[in-house]
Coordinates of C-alpha atoms and ligand atoms in Angstrom, one line a residue:
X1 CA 69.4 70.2 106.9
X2 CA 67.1 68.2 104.1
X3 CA 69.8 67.4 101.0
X4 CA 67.1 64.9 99.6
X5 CA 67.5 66.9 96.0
X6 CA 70.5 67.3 96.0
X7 CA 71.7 63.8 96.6
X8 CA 69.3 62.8 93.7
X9 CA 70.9 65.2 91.3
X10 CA 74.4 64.0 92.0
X11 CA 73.1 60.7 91.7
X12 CA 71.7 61.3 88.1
X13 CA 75.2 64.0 87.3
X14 CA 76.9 60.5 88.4
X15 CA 75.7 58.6 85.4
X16 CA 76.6 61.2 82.8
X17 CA 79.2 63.4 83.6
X18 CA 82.3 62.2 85.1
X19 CA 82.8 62.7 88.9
X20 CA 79.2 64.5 88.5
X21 CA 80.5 67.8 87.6
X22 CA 81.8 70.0 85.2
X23 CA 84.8 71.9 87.1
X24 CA 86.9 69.5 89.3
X25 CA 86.5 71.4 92.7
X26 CA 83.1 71.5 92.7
X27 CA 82.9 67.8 93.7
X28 CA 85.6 68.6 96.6
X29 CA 82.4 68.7 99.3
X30 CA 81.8 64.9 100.4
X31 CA 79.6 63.0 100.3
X32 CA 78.4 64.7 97.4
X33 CA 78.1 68.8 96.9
X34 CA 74.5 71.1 96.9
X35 CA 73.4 72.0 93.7
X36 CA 72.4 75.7 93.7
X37 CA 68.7 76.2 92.8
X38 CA 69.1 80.3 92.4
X39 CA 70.9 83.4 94.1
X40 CA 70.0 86.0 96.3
X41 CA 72.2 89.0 97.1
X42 CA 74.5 88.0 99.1
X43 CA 73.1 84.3 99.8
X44 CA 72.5 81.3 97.6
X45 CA 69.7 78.7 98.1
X46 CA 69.9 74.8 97.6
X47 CA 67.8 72.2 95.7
X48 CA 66.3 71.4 98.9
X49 CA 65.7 75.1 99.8
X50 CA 68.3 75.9 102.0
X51 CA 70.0 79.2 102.5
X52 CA 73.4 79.9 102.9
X53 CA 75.5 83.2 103.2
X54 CA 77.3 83.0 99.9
X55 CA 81.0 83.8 100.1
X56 CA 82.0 81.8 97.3
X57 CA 80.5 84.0 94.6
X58 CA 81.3 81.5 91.7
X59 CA 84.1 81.4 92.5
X60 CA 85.1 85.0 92.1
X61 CA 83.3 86.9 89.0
X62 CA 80.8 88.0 91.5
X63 CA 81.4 91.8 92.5
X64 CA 77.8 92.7 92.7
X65 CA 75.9 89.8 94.2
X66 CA 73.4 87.7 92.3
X67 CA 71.1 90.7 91.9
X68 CA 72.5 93.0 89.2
X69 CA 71.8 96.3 89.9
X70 CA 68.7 97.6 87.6
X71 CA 71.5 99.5 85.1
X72 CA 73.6 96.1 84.3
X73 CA 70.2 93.5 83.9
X74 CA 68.8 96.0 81.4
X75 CA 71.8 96.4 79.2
X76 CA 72.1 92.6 79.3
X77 CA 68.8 92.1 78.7
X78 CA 69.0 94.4 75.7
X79 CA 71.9 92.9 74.6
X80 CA 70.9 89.5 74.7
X81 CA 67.7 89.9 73.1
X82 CA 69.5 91.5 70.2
X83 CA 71.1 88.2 69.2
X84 CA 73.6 86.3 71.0
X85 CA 76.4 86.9 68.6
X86 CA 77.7 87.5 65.5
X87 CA 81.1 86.5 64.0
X88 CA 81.7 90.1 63.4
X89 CA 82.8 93.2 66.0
X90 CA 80.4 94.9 67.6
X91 CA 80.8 98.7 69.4
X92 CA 80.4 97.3 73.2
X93 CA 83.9 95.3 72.4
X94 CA 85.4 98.9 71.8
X95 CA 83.9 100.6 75.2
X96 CA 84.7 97.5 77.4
X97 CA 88.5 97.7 75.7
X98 CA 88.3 101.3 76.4
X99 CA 87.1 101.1 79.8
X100 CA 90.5 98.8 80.7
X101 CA 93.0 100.6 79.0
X102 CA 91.4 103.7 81.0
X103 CA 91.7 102.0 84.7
X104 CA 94.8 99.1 84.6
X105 CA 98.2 101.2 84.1
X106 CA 100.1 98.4 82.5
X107 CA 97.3 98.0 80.1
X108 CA 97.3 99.6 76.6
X109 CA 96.0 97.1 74.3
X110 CA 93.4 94.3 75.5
X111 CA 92.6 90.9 73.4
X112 CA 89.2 89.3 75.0
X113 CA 88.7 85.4 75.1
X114 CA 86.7 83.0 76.7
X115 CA 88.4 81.8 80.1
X116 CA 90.9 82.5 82.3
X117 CA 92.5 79.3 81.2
X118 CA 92.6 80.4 77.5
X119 CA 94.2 84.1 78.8
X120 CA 96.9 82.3 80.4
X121 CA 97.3 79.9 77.4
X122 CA 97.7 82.9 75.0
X123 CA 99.7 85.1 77.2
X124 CA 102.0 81.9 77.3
X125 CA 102.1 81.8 73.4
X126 CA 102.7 85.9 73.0
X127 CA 105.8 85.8 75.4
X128 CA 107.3 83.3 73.9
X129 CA 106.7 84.2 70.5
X130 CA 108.1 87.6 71.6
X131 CA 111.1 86.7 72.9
X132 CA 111.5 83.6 71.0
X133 CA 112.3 81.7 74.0
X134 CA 110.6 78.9 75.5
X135 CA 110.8 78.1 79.1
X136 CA 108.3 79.9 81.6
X137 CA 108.9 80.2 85.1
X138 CA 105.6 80.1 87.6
X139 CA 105.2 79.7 91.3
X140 CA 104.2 76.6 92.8
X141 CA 100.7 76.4 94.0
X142 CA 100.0 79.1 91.7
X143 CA 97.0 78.4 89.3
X144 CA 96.5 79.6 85.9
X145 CA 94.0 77.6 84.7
X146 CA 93.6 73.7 83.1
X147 CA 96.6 74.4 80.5
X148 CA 99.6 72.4 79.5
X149 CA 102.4 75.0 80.4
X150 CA 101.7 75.3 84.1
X151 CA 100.0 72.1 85.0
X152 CA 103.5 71.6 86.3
X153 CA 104.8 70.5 89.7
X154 CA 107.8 69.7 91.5
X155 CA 110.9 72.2 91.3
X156 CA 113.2 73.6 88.8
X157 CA 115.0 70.9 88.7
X158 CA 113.0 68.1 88.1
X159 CA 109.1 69.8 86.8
X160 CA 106.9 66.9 85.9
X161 CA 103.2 67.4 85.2
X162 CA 100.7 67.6 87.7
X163 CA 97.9 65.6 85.6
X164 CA 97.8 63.1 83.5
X165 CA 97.7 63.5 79.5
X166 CA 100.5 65.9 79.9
X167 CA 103.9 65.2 78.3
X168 CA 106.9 65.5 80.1
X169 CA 108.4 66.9 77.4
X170 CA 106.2 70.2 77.5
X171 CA 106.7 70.3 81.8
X172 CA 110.4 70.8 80.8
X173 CA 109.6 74.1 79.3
X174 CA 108.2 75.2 82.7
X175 CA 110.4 76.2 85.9
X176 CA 108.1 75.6 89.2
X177 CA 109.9 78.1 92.2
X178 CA 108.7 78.8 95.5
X179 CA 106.4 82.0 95.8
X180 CA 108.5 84.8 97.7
X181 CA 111.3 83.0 97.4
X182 CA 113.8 85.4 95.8
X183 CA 117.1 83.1 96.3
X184 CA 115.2 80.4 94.0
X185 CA 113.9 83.2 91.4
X186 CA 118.0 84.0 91.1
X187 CA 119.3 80.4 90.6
X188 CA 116.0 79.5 88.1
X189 CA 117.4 82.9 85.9
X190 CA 120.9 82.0 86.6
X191 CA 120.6 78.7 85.0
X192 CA 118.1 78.9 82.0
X193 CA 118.1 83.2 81.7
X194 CA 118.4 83.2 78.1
X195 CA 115.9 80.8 77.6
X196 CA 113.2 82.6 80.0
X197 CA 110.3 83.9 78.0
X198 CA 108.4 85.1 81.0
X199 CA 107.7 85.0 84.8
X200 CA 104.2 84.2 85.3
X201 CA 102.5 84.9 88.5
X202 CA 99.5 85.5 90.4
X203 CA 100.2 89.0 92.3
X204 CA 98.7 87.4 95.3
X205 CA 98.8 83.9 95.5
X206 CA 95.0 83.3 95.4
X207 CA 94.0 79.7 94.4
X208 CA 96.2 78.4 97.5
X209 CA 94.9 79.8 100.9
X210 CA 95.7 83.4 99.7
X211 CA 99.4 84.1 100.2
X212 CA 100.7 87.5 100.1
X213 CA 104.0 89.0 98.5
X214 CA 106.4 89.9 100.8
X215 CA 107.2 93.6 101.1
X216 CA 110.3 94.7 97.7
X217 CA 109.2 91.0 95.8
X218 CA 107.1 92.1 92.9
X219 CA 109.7 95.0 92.5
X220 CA 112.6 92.5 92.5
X221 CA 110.6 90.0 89.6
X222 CA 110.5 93.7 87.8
X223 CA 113.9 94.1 87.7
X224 CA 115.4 90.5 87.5
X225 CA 112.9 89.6 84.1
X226 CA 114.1 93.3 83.0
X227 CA 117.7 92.5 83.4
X228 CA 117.2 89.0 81.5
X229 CA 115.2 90.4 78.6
X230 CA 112.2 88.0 79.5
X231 CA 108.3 89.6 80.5
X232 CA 106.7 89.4 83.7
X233 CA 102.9 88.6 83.6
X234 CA 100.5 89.1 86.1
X235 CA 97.5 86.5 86.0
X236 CA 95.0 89.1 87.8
X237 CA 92.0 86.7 86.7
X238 CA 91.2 86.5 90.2
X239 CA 92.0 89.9 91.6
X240 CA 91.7 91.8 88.8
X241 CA 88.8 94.6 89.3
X242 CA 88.9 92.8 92.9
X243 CA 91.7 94.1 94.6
X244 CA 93.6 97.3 94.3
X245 CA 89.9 98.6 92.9
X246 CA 89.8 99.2 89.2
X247 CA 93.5 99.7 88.6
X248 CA 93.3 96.0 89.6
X249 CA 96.4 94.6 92.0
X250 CA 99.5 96.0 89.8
X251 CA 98.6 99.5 91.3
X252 CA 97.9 98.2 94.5
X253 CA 101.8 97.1 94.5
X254 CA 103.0 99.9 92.0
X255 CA 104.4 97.3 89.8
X256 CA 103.9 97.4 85.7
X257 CA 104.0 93.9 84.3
X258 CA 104.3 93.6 80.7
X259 CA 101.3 91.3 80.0
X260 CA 98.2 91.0 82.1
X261 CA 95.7 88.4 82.3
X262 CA 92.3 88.9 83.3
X263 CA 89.0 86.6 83.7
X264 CA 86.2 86.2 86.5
X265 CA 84.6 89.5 86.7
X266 CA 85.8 91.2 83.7
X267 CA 82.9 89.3 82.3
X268 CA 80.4 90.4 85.2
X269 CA 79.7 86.7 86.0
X270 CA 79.2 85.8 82.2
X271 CA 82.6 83.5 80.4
X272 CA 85.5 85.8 79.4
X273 CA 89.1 86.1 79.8
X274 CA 91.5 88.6 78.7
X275 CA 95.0 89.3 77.6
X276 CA 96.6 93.3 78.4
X277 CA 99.4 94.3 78.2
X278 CA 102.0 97.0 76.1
X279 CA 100.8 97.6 72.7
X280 CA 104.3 96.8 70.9
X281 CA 103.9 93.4 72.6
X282 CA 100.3 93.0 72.2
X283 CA 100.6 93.6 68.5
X284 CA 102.3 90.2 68.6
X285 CA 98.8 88.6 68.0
X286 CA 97.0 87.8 64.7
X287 CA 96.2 89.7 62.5
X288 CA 98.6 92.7 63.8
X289 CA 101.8 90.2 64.8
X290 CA 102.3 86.2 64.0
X291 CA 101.3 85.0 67.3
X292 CA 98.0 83.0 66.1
X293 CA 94.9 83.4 68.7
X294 CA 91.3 83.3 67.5
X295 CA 88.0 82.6 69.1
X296 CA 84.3 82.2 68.0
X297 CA 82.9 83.7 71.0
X298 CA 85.6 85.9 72.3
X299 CA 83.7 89.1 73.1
X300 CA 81.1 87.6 72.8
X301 CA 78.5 90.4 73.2
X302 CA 76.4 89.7 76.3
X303 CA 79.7 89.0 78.2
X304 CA 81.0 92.5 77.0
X305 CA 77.9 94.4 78.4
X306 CA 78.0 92.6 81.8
X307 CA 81.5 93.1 82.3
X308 CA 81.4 97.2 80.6
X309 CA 78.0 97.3 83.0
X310 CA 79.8 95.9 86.2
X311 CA 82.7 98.0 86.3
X312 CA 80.7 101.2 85.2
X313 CA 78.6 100.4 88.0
X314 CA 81.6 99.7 90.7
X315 CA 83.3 103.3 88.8
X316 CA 79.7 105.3 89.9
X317 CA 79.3 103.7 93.2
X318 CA 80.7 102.8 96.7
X319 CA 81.4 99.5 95.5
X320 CA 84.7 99.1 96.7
X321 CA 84.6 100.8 100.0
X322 CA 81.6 98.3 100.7
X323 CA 83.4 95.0 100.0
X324 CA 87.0 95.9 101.5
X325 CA 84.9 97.9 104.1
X326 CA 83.4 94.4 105.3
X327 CA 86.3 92.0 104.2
X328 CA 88.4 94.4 106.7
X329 CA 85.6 93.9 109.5
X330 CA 85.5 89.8 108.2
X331 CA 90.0 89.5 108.4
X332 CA 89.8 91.5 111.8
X333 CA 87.1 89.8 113.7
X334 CA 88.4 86.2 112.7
X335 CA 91.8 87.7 114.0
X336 CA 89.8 87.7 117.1
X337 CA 88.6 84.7 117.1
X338 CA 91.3 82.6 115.9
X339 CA 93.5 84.6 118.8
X340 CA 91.2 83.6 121.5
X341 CA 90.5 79.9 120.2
X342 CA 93.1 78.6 117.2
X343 CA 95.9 80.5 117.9
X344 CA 97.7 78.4 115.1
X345 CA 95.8 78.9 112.4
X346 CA 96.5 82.3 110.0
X347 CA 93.8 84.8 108.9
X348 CA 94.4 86.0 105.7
X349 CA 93.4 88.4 102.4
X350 CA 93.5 91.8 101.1
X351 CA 90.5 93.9 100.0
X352 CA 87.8 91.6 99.6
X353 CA 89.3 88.5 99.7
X354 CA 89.6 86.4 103.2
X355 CA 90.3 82.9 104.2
X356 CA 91.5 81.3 107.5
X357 CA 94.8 78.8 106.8
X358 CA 94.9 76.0 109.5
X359 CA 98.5 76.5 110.3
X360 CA 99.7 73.9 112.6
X361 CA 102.6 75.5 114.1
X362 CA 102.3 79.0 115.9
X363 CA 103.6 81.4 117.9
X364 CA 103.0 81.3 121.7
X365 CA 99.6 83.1 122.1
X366 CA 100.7 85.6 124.3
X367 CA 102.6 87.2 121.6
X368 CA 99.7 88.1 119.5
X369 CA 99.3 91.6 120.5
X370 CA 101.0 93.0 117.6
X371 CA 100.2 90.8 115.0
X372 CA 98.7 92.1 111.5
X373 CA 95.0 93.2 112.6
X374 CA 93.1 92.1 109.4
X375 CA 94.9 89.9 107.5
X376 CA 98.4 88.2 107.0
X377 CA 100.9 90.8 105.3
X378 CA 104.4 89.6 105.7
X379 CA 105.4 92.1 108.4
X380 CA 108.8 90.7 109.9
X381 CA 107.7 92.8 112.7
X382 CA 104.9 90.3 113.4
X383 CA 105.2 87.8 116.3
X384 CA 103.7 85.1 113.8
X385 CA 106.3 86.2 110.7
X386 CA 108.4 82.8 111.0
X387 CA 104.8 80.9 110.9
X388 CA 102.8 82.5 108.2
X389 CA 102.4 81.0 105.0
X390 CA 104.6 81.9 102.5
X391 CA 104.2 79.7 100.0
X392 CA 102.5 76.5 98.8
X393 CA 104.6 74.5 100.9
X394 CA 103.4 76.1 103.8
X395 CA 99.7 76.5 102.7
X396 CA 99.9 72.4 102.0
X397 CA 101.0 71.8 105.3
X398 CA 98.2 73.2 107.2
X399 CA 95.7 70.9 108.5
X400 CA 93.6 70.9 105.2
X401 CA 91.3 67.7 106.2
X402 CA 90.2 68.9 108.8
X403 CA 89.4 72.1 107.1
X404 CA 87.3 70.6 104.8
X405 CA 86.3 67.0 106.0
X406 CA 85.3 69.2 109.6
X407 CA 85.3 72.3 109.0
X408 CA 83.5 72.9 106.1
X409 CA 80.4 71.0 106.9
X410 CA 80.1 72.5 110.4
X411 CA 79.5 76.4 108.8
X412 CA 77.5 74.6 106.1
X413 CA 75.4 73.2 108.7
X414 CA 75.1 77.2 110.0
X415 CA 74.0 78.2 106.9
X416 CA 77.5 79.9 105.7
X417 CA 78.4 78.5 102.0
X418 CA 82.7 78.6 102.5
X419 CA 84.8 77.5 99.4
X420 CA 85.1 74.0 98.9
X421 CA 88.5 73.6 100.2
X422 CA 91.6 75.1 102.3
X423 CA 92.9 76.9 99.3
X424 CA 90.4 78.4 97.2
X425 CA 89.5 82.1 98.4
X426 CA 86.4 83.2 99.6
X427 CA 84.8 87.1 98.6
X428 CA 82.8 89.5 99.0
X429 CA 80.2 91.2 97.2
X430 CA 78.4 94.5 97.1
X431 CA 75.3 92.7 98.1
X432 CA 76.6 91.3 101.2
X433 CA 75.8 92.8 104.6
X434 CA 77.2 93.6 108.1
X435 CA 74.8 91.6 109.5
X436 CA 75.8 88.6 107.0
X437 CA 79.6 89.2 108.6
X438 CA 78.4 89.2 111.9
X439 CA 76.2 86.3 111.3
X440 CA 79.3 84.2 109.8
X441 CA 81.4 85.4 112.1
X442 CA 79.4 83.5 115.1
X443 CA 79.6 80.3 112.7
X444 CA 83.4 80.5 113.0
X445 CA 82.9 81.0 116.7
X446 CA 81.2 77.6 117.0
X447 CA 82.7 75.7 114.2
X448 CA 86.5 76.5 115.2
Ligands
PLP501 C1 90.2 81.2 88.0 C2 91.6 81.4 87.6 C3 92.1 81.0 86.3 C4 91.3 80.2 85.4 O1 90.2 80.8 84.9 P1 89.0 80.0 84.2 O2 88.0 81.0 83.7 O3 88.5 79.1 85.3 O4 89.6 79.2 83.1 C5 93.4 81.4 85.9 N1 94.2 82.1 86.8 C6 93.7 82.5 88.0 C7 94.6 83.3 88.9 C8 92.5 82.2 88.4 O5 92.1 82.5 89.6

């Protein structure tokens, strides 16, 4: 595979932006990553004009593909050529807020922003100006975007940032617990529960290998923030509209957080974040509440009509049933093939999210009859149950060099564009194909 323009362009990034990039992960891929010329559907193609099957999808705000259907390029189109903003509120703020409140259960009021990382950051601020508390407990190895509050690592005991430029002082305000790890949830409440503002976490951990909830533990973070007085927030930035359809993953599971934060494809591939939740808490924010949050570009207009667009269009249409139709066929035939030739390693996702984790341990191979068909889920009743990932411990402990020093390259060199490490997710869009899953599913066949 030629790489002749891309190495240039990382070359000239080199000398003015640091590490060459503009969003840390990107550089991940060594020696230096492909700059993406222009989309396709369901593919992307290099500098150098190389084509890949794209499950990356930007990293998530991708429902459709890189084509937008003829109804959403129009109204951005329209939109855009209007004037890019204006300072001022505009109707297609209203419909998109409308359109949310309508689909996410949990959701009556919505605040739009630019990022996911700025959601998170205000959600942080509306708890704990609600409660007038201060500490917030998150799960390790979740992400919530590049913010102060939960760029935290170690354990409750002893949270110290996880990047420079952070006091230590503001990591004390943030309680780091194991994900499905209700013993640690207990002692972290027993300890600091009157100072709890909130219990922030991803539904499904998806930012590190995709871990997913045991069976009763989003109904016990329910009732134990209840019983404490402090909120529960889900960060659906990356399965919001994703999984669970457009009631997003809180009806998936049946469980009503107080505050929601949303991002990726809210914004139908466009910037945008948002903030849901109960109105009485909602109302905390300026102008209604004294919770100050402002933004020149939040709903910003073109955003509004690509995300409004993108979820009409996934409303009207078999959207869904396409993408969980072919992540189920992706999670089930990688079952396969991790049974017959990596019985260690873990296939998991939900809906349309997938990712293999390179477990190290496993179970004897015989005993894979009965194991979850497409996709990890927790079952006790599963002969690999003691060997799944859990948590970020486990995840961390898989054999990530080798999944992206070896691994990665090897279905790069098949034309199949994975994420740039072991625990980002990978997607799928509407435009993708079952001749793009069987085509990536022979990649896996030669590169595992
Ligand atoms: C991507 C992501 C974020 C950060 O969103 P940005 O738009 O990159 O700031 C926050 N939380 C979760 C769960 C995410 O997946």
């Amino acid at each position: 595979m030629n790489d002749e323009h891309s190495r240039a362009l990382y070359d000239r990034a080199l000398s003015v932006m640091p590490g060459g990039v503009n969003s840390a992960v990107r550089a991940a891929i060594e020696p230096y990553p492909f700059f993406v010329q222009k989309g396709d559907g369901g593919h992307v193609i290099d500098a150098d004009g190389n084509r890949y099957v794209d499950w990356v999808l930007g990293l998530g705000p991708l429902l459709l593909g890189h084509d937008l259907p003829e109804q959403v390029r129009a109204e951005v189109q329209r939109t855009a050529s209007e004037g890019p903003m204006y300072g001022a509120p505009t109707e297609i703020e209203v419909d998109l807020a409308e359109f949310v409140v309508r689909h996410v259960p949990s959701v009556e009021k919505i605040r739009f922003v630019n990022s996911g990382t700025e959601a998170t950051t205000s959600a942080v601020r509306l708890a704990r100006g609600h409660t007038g508390r201060n500490k917030i407990v998150v799960m390790q190895g979740g992400y919530h975007g590049a913010q102060e509050t939960t760029l935290v690592e170690g354990d409750a005991d002893d949270p110290k940032p996880s990047s420079a430029g952070i006091p230590q002082s503001f990591a004390e305000h943030t309680i780091p617990v194991p994900f499905n790890d209700e013993d640690a949830m207990r002692a972290a409440f027993e300890e600091h529960g009157d100072d709890i503002a909130a219990v922030l976490t991803e539904p499904i951990l998806g930012n590190y290998g995709i871990v997913y909830p045991e069976e009763g533990y989003h109904e016990f973070l329910r009732e134990i923030t209840d019983e404490h007085g402090s909120l529960l927030i889900f960060d659906e930035v990356i399965t919001g509209f994703r999984v669970g359809g457009l009631g997003c993953a809180q009806s998936k599971f049946g469980v009503t957080p107080d505050l929601t934060t949303f991002g990726k494809i809210v914004g139908g591939g466009f910037p945008v974040g948002a903030i849901g939740g109960k109105a009485e808490i909602m109302e905390g924010f300026t102008p209604a509440g004294d919770v100050f949050q402002a933004g020149t570009f939040s709903g910003h207009p073109v955003t509004m009509a690509a995300g409004l667009e993108t979820l009409k269009f996934a409303a009207e249409n078999d959207v869904y049933d396409h993408v969980n139709g072919l992540g189920d066929r992706l999670r089930r035939g990688l079952t396969d093939i991790v049974a017959d030739q990596a019985p260690n390693y873990t296939v998991t996702g939900t809906d349309s999210m997938f990712k293999v984790i390179f477990t190290r341990e496993g179970p004897a191979p015989s005993s894979l009859e009965e194991q979850c068909p497409a996709g990890c889920r927790q079952d006790p009743t599963c002969p690999r149950y003691d060997y799944s990932p859990k948590n970020a411990a486990d995840v961390k402990n898989a054999d990530t060099d080798r999944w992206r020093r070896i691994f990665w390259g090897e279905m790069k060199e098949q034309g199949v564009f994975l994420s740039q490490n072991q625990f980002e997710c990978q997607f799928v869009s509407y435009a993708h194909t079952e001749a793009d899953v069987e085509e990536t599913l022979e990649a896996y066949k030669e590169a595992l």
